[in-house]
Coordinates of C-alpha atoms in Angstrom, one line a residue:
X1 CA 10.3 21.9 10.4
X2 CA 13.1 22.9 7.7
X3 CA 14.9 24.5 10.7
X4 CA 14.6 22.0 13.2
X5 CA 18.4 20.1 13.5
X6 CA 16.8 17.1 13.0
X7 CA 15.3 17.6 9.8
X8 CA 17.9 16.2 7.5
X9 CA 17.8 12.6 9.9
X10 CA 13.7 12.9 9.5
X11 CA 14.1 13.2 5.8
X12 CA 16.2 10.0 5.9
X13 CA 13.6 8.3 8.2
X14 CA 10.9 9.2 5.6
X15 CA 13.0 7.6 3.0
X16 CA 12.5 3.9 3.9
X17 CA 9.0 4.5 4.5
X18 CA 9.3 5.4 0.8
X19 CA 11.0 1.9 -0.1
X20 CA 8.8 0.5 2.5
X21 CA 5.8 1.7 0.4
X22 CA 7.6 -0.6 -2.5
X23 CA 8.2 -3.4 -0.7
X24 CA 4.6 -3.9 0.7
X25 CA 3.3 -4.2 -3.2
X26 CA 6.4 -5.8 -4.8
X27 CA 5.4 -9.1 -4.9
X28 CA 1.8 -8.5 -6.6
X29 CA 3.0 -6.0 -8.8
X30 CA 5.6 -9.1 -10.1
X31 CA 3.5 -11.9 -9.4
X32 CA 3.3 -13.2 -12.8
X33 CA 7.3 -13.7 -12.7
X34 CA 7.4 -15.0 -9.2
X35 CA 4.6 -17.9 -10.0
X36 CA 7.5 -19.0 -12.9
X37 CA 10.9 -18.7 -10.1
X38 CA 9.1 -20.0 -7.6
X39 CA 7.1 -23.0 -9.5
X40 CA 4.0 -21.6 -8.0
X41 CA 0.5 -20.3 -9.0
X42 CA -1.3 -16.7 -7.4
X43 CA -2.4 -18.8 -4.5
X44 CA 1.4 -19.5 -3.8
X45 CA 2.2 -16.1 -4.5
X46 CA -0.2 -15.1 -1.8
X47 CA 0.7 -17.0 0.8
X48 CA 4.5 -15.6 0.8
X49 CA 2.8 -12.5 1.5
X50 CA 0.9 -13.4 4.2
X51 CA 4.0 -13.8 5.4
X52 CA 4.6 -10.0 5.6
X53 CA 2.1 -9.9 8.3
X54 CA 3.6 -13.5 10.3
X55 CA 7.0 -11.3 10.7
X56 CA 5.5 -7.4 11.8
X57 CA 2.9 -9.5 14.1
X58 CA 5.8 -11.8 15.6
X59 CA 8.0 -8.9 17.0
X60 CA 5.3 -6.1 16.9
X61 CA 5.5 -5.9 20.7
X62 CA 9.1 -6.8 21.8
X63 CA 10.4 -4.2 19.3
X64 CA 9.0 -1.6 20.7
X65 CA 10.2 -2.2 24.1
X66 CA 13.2 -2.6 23.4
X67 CA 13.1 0.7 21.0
X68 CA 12.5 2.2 24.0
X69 CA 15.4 0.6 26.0
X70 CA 18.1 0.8 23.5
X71 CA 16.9 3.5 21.4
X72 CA 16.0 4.7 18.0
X73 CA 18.6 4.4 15.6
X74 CA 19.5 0.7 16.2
X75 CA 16.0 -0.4 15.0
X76 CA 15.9 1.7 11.9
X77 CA 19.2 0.2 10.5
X78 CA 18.2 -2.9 11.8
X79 CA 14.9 -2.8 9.9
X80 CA 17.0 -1.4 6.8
X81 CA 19.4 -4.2 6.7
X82 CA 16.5 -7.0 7.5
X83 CA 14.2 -5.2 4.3
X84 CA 17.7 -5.5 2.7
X85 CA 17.9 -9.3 3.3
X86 CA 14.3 -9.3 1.9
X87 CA 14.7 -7.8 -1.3
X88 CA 18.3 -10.1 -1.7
X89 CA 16.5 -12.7 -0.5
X90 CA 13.6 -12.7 -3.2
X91 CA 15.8 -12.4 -6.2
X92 CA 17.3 -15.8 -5.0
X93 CA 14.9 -17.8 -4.1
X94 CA 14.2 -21.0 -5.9
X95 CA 10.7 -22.1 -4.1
X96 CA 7.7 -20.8 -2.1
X97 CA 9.4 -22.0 1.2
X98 CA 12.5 -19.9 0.6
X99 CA 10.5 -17.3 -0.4
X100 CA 8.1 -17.5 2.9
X101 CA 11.3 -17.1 5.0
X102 CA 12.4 -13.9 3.7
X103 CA 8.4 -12.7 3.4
X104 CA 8.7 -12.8 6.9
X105 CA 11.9 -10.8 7.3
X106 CA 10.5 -8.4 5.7
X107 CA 7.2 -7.9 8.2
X108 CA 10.4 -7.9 10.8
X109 CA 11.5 -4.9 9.2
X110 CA 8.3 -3.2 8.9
X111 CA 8.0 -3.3 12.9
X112 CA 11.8 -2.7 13.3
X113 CA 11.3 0.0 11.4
X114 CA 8.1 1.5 12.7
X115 CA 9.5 0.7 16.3
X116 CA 12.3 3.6 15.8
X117 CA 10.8 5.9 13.1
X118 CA 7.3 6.5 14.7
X119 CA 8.8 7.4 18.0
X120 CA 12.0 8.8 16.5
X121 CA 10.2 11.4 14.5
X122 CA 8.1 12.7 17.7
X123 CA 11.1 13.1 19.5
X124 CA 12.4 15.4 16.8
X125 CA 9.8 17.2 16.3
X126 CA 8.2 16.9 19.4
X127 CA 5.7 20.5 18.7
X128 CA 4.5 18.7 15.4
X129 CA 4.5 15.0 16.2
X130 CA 1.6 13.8 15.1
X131 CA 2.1 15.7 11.3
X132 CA 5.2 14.6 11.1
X133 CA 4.5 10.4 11.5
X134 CA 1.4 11.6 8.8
X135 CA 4.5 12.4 5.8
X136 CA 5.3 8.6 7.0
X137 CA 2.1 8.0 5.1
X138 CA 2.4 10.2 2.3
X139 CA 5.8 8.8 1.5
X140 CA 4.7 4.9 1.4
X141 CA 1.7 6.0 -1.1
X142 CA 5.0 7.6 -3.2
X143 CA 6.2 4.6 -2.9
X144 CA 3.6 2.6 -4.2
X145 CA 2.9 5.2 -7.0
X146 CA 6.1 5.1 -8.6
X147 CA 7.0 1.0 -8.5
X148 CA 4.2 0.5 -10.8
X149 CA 5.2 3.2 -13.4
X150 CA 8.5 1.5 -13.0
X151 CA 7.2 -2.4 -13.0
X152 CA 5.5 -1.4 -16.4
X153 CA 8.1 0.1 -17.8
X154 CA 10.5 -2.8 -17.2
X155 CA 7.5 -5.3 -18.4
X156 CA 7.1 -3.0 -21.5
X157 CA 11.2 -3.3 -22.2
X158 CA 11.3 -7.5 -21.5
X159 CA 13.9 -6.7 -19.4
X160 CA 14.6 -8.8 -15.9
X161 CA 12.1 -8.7 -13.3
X162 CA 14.7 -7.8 -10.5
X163 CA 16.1 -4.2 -11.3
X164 CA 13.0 -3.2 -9.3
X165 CA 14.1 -5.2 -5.8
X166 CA 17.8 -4.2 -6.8
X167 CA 16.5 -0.6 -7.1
X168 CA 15.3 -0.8 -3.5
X169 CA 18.3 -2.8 -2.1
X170 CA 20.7 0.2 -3.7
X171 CA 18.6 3.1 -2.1
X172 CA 18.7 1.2 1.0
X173 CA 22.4 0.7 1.5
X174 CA 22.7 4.6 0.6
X175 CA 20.3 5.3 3.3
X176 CA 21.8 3.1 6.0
X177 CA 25.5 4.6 5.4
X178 CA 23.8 8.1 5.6
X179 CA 21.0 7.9 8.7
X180 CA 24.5 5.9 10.6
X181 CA 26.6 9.0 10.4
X182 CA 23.1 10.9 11.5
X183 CA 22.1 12.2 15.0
X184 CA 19.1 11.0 16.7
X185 CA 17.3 12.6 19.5
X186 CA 18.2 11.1 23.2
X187 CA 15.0 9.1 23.9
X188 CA 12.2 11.5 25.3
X189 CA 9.5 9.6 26.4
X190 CA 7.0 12.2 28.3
X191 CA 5.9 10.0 30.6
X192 CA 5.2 12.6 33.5
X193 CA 2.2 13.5 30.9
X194 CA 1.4 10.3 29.7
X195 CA 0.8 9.1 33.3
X196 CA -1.4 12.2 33.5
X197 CA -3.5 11.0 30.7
X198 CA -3.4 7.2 31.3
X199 CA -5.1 7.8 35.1
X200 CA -7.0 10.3 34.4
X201 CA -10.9 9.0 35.5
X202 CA -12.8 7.6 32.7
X203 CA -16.2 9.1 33.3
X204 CA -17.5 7.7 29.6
X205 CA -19.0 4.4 31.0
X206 CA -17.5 3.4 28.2
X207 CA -18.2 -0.6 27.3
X208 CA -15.2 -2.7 25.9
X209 CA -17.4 -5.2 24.6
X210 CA -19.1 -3.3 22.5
X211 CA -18.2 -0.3 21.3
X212 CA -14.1 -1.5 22.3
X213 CA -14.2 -5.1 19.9
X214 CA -16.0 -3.1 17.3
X215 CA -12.8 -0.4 17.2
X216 CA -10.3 -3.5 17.5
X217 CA -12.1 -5.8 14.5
X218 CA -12.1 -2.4 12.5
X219 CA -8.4 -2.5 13.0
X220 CA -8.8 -5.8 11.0
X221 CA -11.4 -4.9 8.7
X222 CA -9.6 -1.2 7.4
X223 CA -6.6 -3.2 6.7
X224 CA -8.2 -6.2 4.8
X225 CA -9.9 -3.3 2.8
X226 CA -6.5 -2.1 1.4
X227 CA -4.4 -5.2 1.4
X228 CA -7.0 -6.6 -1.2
X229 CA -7.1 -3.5 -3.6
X230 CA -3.4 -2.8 -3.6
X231 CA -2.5 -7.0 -4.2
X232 CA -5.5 -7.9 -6.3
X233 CA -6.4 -4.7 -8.6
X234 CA -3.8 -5.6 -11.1
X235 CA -5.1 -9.0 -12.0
X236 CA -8.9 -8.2 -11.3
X237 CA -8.0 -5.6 -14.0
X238 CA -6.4 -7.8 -15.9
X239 CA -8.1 -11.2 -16.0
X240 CA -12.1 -9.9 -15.4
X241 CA -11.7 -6.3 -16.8
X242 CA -9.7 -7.4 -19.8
X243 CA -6.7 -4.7 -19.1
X244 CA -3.2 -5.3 -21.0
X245 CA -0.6 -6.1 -18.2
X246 CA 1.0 -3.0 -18.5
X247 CA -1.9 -0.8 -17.5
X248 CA -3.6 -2.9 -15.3
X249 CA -0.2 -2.6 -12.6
X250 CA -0.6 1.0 -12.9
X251 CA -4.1 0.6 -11.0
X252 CA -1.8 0.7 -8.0
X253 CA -0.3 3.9 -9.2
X254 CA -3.7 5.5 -9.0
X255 CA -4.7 4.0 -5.8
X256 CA -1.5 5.8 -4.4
X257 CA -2.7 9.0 -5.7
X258 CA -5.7 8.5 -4.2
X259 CA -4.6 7.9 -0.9
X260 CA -1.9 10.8 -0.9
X261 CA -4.5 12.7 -1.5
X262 CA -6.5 11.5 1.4
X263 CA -3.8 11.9 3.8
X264 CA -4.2 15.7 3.4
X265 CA -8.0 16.1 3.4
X266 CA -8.7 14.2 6.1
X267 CA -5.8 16.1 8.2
X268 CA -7.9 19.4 7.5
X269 CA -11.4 17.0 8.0
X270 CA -10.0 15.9 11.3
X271 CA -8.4 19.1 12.8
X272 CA -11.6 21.1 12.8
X273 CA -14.5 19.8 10.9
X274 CA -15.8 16.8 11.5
X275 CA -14.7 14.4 14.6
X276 CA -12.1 11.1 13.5
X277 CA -14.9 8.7 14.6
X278 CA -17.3 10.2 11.7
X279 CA -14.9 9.3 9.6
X280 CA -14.2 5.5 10.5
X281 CA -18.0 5.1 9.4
X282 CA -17.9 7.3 6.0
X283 CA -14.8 5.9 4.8
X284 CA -15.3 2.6 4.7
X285 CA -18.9 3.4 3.4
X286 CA -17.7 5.3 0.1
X287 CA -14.6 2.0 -0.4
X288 CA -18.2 -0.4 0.3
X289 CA -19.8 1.3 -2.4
X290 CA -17.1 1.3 -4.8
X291 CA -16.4 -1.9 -4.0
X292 CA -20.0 -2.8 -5.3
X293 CA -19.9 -1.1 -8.4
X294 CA -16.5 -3.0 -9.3
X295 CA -18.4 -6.1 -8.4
X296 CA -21.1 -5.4 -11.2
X297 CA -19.4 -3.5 -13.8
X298 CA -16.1 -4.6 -14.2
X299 CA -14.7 -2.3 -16.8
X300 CA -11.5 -0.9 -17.3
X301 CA -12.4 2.5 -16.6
X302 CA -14.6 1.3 -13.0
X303 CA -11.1 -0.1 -12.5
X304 CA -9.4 3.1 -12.8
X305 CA -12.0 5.0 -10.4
X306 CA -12.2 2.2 -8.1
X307 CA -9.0 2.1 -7.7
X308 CA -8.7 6.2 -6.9
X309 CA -11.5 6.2 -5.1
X310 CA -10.7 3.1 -2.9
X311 CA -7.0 4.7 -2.1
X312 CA -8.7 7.5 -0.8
X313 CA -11.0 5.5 1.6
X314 CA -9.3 2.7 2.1
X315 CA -5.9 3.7 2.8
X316 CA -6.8 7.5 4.2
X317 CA -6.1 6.7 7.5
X318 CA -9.0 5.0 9.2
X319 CA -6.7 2.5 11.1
X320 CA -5.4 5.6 12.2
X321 CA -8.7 7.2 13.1
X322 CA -10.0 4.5 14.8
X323 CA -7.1 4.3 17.3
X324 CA -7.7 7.9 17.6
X325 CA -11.6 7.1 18.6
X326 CA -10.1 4.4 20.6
X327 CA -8.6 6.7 22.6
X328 CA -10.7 9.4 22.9
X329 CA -13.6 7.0 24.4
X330 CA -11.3 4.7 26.3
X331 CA -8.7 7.7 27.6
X332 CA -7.3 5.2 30.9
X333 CA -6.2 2.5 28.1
X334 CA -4.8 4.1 25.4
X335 CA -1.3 2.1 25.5
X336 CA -3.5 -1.3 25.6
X337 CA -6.1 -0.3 23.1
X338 CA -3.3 0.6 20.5
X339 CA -1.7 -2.4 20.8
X340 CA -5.0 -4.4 20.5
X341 CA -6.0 -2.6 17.2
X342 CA -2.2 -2.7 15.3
X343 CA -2.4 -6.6 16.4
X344 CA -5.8 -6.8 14.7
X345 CA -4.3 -5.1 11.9
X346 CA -1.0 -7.6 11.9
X347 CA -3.5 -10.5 12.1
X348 CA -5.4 -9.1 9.2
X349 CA -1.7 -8.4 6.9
X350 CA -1.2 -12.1 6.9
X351 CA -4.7 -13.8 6.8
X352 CA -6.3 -11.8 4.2
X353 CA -3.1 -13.0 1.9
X354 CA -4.0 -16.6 2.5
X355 CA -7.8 -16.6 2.6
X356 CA -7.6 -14.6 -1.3
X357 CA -4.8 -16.5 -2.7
X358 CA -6.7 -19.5 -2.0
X359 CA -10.0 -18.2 -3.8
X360 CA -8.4 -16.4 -6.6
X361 CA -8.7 -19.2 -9.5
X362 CA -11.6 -16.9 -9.7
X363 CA -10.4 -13.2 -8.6
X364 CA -14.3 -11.8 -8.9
X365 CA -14.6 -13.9 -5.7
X366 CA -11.6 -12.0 -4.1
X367 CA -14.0 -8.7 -4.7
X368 CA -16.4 -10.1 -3.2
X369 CA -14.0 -11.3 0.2
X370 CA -13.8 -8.0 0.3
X371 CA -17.2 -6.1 -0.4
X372 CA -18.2 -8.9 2.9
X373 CA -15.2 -7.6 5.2
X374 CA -15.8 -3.8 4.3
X375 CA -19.5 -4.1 4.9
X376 CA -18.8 -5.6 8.5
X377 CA -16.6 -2.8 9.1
X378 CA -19.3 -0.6 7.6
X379 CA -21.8 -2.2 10.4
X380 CA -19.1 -2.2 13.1
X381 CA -18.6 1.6 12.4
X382 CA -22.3 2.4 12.8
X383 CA -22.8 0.2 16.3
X384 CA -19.3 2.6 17.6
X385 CA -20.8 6.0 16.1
X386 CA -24.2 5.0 17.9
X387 CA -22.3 4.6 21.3
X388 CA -20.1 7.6 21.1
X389 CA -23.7 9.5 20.5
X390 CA -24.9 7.9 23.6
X391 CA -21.6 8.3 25.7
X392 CA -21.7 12.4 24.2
X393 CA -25.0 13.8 25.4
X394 CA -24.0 11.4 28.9
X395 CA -21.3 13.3 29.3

């Protein structure tokens, strides 16, 4: 990879997935300053990030079109400058209006962003594509380790709230000035072999209405799993778990771990040991069970596990996965089914928001939201494992 021309424009890619990793926990991990700006309580708080999800699910689709019409670069430093606006935009704003608006520009930077990088990166390392988008991962989980180390120590130190966003608006202006002066590859869309693929007979008898909606509400229910933890950890720690502020934000911290850890097990799981769809069920299984435990024994140290534990689970690619089992049992729709499951994902990054924020007077119900969602995806996961079983020995 080091050798590849493109590296040092891949390493600057994987940078705003780091600050992107940030952003997509920055307004839970300063929620209790943002209920005082924005005369708000958590329930307000939550719905301006629901908004994250309005904004990547508003352009999810067109971006990527036109990514593939106008190319690469433009749609990274557009998605820079737009998370720039964001983090601006947040520092300013005097109500939960204002602050909707600019929760929205920043779900228009997420796709922006992922419309250039994703694509970007298999076009410079097209040998190694799918490895390389998985450091897009590793780098967001980075992300999300660090801003709570940093959150706490700016809590610990009463100093202002904002160096955090400013942080992020400082690394991105850097970044912008440097990926602009670097080269991208011209656009290499292998569609000679994607035609190949997309026609080639589908001899599964594969059944969209069963085994495809299960895959697509998965999409949602994987993502719900996740959003909860990484917004609502902090004050479940805090207000049922009886945590100081301080250490309950670094609950996110050890979530990331958890999750950068997953990213490289279940690459070595995946490539030779056990098949992706396995996983979408045993996953979601071990996050259902921890998710129990937390229910019933809310301690500080069941916070700490849970939230390792749930990282790995959660957030070690099973969205990812169950695209990949998408595909492997619907091989004539793979273009289709993707956009299907990231939609229910996008749908799931801005209810979830608005369905906790308006039951967390109470955040042990929020736990509970989700210890219901994860167990339908637990359930959804068994009905898709049972079919690829039955479309296996057909075949």
């Amino acid at each position: 990879m080091r050798n590849n021309k493109y590296f040092p424009t891949a390493l600057g890619l994987y940078i705003n997935y780091f600050i992107h990793g940030m952003g997509v926990i920055i307004l839970s991990q300063n929620m209790n300053y943002l209920i005082e700006q924005l005369h708000t309580n958590k329930a307000g708080v939550a719905y301006v990030i629901s908004a994250l999800g309005i904004g990547r699910f508003i352009v999810l689709y067109i971006s990527g079109a036109l990514s593939d019409k106008f190319g690469r670069k433009p749609f990274v430093i557009l998605g820079i400058i737009t998370y720039i606006l964001f983090f601006a935009g947040i520092l300013v704003s005097p109500n939960v209006t204002v602050a909707f608006i600019f929760g929205i520009l920043a779900g228009m930077a997420n796709s922006f962003l992922d419309s250039g990088t994703i694509p970007a990166l298999m076009e410079c390392f097209p040998e190694a594509g799918s490895s390389a988008n998985v450091f897009n991962k590793a780098f967001i989980s980075a992300g999300q380790f660090l801003l709570p180390m940093g959150v706490s120590i700016i809590v610990s130190k009463n100093l202002w709230y904002g160096y955090s966003f400013v942080f992020c608006i400082i690394v991105l202006v850097i970044n912008a000035i440097y990926l602009f002066t670097r080269p991208f590859p011209a656009i290499n869309a292998d569609k000679k072999e994607e035609v190949a693929v997309t026609e080639e007979a589908n001899d599964k008898k594969s059944k969209f209405w069963i085994e495809g909606i299960a895959l697509i509400v998965i999409g949602f229910t994987s993502t719900a799993t996740f959003m909860v933890i990484n917004t609502w950890i902090p004050s479940y720690g805090r207000e049922v778990a009886g945590m100081v502020q301080a250490e309950s934000l670094k609950l996110v911290s050890y979530y990331s771990i958890g999750s950068i850890l997953a990213v490289i097990v279940t690459s070595i799981l995946v490539k030779s040991l056990i098949k992706p769809v396995r996983v979408v069920f045993i996953y979601p299984l071990i996050s259902l069970i921890m998710l129990i435990i937390l229910y019933v024994s809310p301690t500080p140290t069941i916070c700490l596990i849970s939230a390792f534990v749930i990282g790995f689970a959660a957030a070690g690619g099973v969205l990812q996965l169950a695209l990949t089992a998408m595909a492997d049992i619907f091989p004539s729709s793979k273009g289709k089914i993707t956009g299907m499951v990231y939609s229910a994902s996008s749908i799931a990054s801005f209810t979830v928001p608005a369905v906790t924020g308006a039951i967390s007077s109470n955040v042990s119900n929020v736990i509970l939201f989700n210890i219901i969602v994860t167990g339908l995806g637990v359930v959804l996961a068994i009905v898709v494992n049972f079919r690829y079983n039955v479309l296996t020995k057909a075949n």
